[in-house]
Short mmCIF file of C-alpha atoms in Angstrom, two decimals:
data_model
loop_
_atom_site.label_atom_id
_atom_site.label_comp_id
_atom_site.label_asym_id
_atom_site.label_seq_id
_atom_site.Cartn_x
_atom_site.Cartn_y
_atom_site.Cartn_z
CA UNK A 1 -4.70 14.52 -0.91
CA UNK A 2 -1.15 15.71 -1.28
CA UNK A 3 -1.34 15.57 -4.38
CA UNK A 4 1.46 12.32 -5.42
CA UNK A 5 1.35 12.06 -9.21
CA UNK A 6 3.42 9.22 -11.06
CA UNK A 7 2.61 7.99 -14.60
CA UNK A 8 0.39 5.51 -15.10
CA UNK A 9 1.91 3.14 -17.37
CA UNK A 10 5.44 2.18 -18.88
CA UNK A 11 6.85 -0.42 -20.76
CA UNK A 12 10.62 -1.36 -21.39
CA UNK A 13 12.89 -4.10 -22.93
CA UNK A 14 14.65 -6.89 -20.79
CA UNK A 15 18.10 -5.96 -19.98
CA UNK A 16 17.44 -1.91 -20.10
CA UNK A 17 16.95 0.40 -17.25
CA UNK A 18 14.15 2.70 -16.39
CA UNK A 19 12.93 5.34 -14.16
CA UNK A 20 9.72 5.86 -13.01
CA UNK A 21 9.08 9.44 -11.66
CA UNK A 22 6.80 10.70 -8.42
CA UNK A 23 6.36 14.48 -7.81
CA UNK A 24 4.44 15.62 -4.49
CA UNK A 25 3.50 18.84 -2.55
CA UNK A 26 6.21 19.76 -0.72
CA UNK A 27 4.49 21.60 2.32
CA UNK A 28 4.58 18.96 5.38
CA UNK A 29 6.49 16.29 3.55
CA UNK A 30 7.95 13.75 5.73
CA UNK A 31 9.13 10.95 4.21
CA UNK A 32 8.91 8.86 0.77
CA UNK A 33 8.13 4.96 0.08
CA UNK A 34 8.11 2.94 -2.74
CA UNK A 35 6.48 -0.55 -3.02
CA UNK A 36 6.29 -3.05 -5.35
CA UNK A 37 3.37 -5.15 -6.04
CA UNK A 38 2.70 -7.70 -8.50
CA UNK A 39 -1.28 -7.96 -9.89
CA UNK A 40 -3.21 -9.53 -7.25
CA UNK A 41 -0.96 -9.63 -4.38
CA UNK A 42 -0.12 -7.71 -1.64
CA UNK A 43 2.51 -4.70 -1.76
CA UNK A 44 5.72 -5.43 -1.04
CA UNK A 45 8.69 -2.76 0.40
CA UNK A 46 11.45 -1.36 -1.94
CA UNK A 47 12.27 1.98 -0.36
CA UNK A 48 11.97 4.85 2.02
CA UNK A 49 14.24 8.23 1.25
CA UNK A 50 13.47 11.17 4.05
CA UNK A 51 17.18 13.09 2.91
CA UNK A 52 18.30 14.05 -0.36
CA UNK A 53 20.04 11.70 -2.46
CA UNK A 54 20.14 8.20 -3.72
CA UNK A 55 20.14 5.31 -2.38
CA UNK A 56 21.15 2.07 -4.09
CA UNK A 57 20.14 -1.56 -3.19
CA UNK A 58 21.12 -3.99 -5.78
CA UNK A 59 19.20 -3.41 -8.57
CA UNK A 60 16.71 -0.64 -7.59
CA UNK A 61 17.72 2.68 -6.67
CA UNK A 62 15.49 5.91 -5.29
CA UNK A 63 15.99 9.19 -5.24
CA UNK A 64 14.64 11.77 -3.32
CA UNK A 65 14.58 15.77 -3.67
CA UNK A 66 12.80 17.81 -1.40
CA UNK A 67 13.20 20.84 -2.76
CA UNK A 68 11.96 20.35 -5.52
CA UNK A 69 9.16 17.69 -4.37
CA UNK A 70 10.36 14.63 -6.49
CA UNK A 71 11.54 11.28 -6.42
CA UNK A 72 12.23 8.24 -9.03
CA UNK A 73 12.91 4.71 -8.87
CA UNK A 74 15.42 3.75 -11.23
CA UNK A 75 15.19 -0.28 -12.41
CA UNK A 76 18.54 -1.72 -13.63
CA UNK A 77 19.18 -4.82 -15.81
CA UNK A 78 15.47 -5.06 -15.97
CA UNK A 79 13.95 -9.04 -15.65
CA UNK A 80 10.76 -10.00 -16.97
CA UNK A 81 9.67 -10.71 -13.44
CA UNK A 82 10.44 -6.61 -12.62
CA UNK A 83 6.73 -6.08 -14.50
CA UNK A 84 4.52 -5.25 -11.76
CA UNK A 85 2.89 -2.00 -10.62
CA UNK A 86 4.80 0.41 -9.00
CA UNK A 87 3.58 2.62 -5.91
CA UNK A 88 4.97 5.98 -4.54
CA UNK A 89 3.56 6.67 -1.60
CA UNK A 90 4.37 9.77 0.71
CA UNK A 91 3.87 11.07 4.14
CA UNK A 92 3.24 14.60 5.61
CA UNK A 93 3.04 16.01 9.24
CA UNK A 94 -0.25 16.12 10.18
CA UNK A 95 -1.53 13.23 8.53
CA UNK A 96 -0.60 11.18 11.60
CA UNK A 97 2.22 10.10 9.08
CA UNK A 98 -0.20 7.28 7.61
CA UNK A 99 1.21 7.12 3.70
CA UNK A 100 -0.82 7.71 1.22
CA UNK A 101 -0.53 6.32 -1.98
CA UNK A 102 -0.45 7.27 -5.75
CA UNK A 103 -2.36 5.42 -8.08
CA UNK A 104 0.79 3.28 -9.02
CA UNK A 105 3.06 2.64 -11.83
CA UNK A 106 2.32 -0.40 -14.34
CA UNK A 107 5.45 -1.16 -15.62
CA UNK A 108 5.51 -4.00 -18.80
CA UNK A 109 9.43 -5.71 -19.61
CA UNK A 110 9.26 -6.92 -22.82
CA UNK A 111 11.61 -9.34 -24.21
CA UNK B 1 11.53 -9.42 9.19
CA UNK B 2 7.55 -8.37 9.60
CA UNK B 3 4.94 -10.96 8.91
CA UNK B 4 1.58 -9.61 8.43
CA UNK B 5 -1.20 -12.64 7.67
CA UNK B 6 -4.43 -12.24 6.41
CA UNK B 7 -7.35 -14.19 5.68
CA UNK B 8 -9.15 -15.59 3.37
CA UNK B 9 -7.08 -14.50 0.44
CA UNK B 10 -10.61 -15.10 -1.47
CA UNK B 11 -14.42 -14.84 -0.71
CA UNK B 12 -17.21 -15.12 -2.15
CA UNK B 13 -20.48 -14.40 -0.99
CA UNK B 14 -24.17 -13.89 -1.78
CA UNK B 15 -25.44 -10.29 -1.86
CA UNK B 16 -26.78 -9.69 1.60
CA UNK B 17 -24.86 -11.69 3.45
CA UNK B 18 -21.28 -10.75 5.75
CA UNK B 19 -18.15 -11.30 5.59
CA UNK B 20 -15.29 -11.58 7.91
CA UNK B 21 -11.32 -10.57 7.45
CA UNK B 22 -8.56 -11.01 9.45
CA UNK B 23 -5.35 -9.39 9.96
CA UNK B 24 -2.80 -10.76 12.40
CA UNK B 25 0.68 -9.64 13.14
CA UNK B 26 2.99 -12.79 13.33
CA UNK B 27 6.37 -11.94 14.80
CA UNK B 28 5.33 -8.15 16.19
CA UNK B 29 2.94 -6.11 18.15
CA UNK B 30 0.92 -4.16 16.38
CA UNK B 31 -1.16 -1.36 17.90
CA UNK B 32 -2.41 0.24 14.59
CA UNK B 33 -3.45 -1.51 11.73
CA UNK B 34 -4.48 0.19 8.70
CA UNK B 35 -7.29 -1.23 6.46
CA UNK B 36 -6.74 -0.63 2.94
CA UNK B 37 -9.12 -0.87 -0.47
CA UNK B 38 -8.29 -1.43 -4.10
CA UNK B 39 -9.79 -1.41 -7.36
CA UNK B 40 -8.19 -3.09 -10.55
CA UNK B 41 -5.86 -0.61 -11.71
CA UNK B 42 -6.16 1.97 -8.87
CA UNK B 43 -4.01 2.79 -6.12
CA UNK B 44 -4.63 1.65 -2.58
CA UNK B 45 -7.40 3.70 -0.62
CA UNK B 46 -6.85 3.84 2.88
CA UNK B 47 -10.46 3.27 4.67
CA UNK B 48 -10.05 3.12 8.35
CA UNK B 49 -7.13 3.12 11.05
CA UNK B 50 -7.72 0.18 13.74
CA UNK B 51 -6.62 0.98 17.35
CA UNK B 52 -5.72 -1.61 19.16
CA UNK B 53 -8.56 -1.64 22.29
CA UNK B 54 -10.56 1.27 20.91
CA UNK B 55 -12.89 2.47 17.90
CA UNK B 56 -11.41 2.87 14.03
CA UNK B 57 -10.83 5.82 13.02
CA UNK B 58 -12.41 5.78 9.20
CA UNK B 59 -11.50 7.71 6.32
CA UNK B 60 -14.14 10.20 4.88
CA UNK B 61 -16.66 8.69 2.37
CA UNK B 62 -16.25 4.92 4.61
CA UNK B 63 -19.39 3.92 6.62
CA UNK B 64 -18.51 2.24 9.56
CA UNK B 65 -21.18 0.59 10.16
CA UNK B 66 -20.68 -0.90 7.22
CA UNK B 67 -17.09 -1.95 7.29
CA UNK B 68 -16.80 -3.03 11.14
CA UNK B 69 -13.44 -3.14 12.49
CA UNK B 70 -12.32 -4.58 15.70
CA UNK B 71 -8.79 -4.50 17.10
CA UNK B 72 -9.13 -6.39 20.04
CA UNK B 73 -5.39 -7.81 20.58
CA UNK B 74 -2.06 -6.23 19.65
CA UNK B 75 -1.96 -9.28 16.94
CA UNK B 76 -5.25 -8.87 15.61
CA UNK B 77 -7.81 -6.61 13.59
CA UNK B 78 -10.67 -7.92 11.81
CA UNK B 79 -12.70 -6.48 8.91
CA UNK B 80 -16.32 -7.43 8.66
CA UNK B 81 -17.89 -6.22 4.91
CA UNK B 82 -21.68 -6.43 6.63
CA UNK B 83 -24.73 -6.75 4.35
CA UNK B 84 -22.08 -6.66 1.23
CA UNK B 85 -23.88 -5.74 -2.22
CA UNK B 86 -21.87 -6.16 -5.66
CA UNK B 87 -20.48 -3.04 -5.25
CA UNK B 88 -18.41 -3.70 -2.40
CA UNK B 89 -16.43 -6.21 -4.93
CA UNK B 90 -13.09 -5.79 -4.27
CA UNK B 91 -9.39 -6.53 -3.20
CA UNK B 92 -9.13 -5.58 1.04
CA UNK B 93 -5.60 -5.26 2.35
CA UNK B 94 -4.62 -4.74 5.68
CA UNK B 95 -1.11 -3.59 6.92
CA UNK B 96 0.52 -2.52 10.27
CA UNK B 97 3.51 -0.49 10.98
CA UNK B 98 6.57 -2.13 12.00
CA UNK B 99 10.07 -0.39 12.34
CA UNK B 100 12.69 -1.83 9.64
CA UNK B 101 16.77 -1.41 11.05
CA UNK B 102 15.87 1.25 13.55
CA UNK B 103 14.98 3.73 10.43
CA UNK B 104 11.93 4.92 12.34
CA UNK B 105 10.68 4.80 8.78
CA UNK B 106 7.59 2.86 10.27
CA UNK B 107 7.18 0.97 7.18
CA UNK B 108 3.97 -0.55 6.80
CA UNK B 109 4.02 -4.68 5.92
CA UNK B 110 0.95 -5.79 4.14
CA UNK B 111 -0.88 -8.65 4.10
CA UNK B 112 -1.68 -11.13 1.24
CA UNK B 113 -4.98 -9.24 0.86
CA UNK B 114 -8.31 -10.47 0.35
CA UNK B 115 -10.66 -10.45 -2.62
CA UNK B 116 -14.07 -10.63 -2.26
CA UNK B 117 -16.64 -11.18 -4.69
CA UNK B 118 -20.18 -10.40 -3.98
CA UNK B 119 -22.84 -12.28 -6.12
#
């Protein structure tokens, strides 16, 4: 694989913000998504950073840095509904840019 | 935006016996579709690339003649599980790439997915 690596579980407190984390090998990189998906549904698009930087869209934010082969959603004013797993999924030249997928993010909001 | 459908959302079958998925594209062509696998708690595997009007191209590890796919529109791939055993219990998603605001991102949309049970 190419080696995508998030953490497997976090929990957080209505209201609060958090940032999930994704590092990846560098070598070939092309491109990074993140999705959303709720237990027993399908994913659902939240991102896709190819520069550096961060990019904002309403509540969620990603950031991508190539250099150093990582990238983080950030979750403002987190909602109860926000708990859900979380999936970084990255593509490299040579894979026929199909993404492949870490093992996800479980993220818990507590009240 | 994208509409990928896919059906049934949930199976169940007696060991032994196949089982039919489909994936259709609603509001786009879709020359590749991927066919994706996922157990509780896992990540999504990827098992086999479906080309529309020739053969799969599956992932290392997938048997395909096992997991038959045919992609014989630009609006539709279909999964068949074939002589499914308990172990092939599990939640099958399919997706296809679709362009989102001219990105070129190719962002794949999935569909609902499907879980089958085996008995």
């Amino acid at each position: 694989g190419q080696n995508i690596d998030q953490p497997t579980e976090m929990t957080a407190t209505e209201g609060a913000i958090v940032q999930i984390n994704c590092t990846y090998q560098t070598s070939g990189f092309n491109g990074l998504f993140w999705y959303q998906q709720h237990a027993g549904e399908a994913p659902t698009f939240l991102s896709y950073n190819v520069l550096d930087g961060l990019e904002e869209k309403g509540r969620f934010s990603s950031f991508l840095s190539r250099s150093k082969g990582y990238s983080y959603l950030l979750l403002k004013e987190l909602q109860m509904k926000d708990s859900a797993s979380y999936l970084c999924a990255g593509r490299w030249t040579g894979g026929s840019y199909i993404p492949t997928f870490g093992r996800g993010t479980s993220l818990i909001v507590h009240p | 935006g994208a509409v990928v459908s896919q059906h049934p959302s949930w199976v169940i079958c007696k060991s032994g016996t196949s089982v039919k998925i489909e994936c259709r594209s609603l509001d786009f062509q879709a020359t590749t579709m991927f066919w994706y696998r996922q157990f509780p708690k896992q990540s999504l595997m990827l098992m086999a690339t479906s080309n529309e009007g020739s053969k799969a191209t599956y992932e290392q590890g997938v048997e395909k003649d096992k997991f038959l796919i045919n992609h014989a529109s630009l609006t539709l791939s279909t999964l068949t599980v074939t002589s499914a055993h308990p172990e092939d219990s599990s939640f099958y998603i399919c997706s296809a790439s679709g362009d989102r605001g001219g990105s070129g991102a190719n962002v794949l949309t999935f569909g609902a997915g499907s879980r089958l049970t085996v008995l």
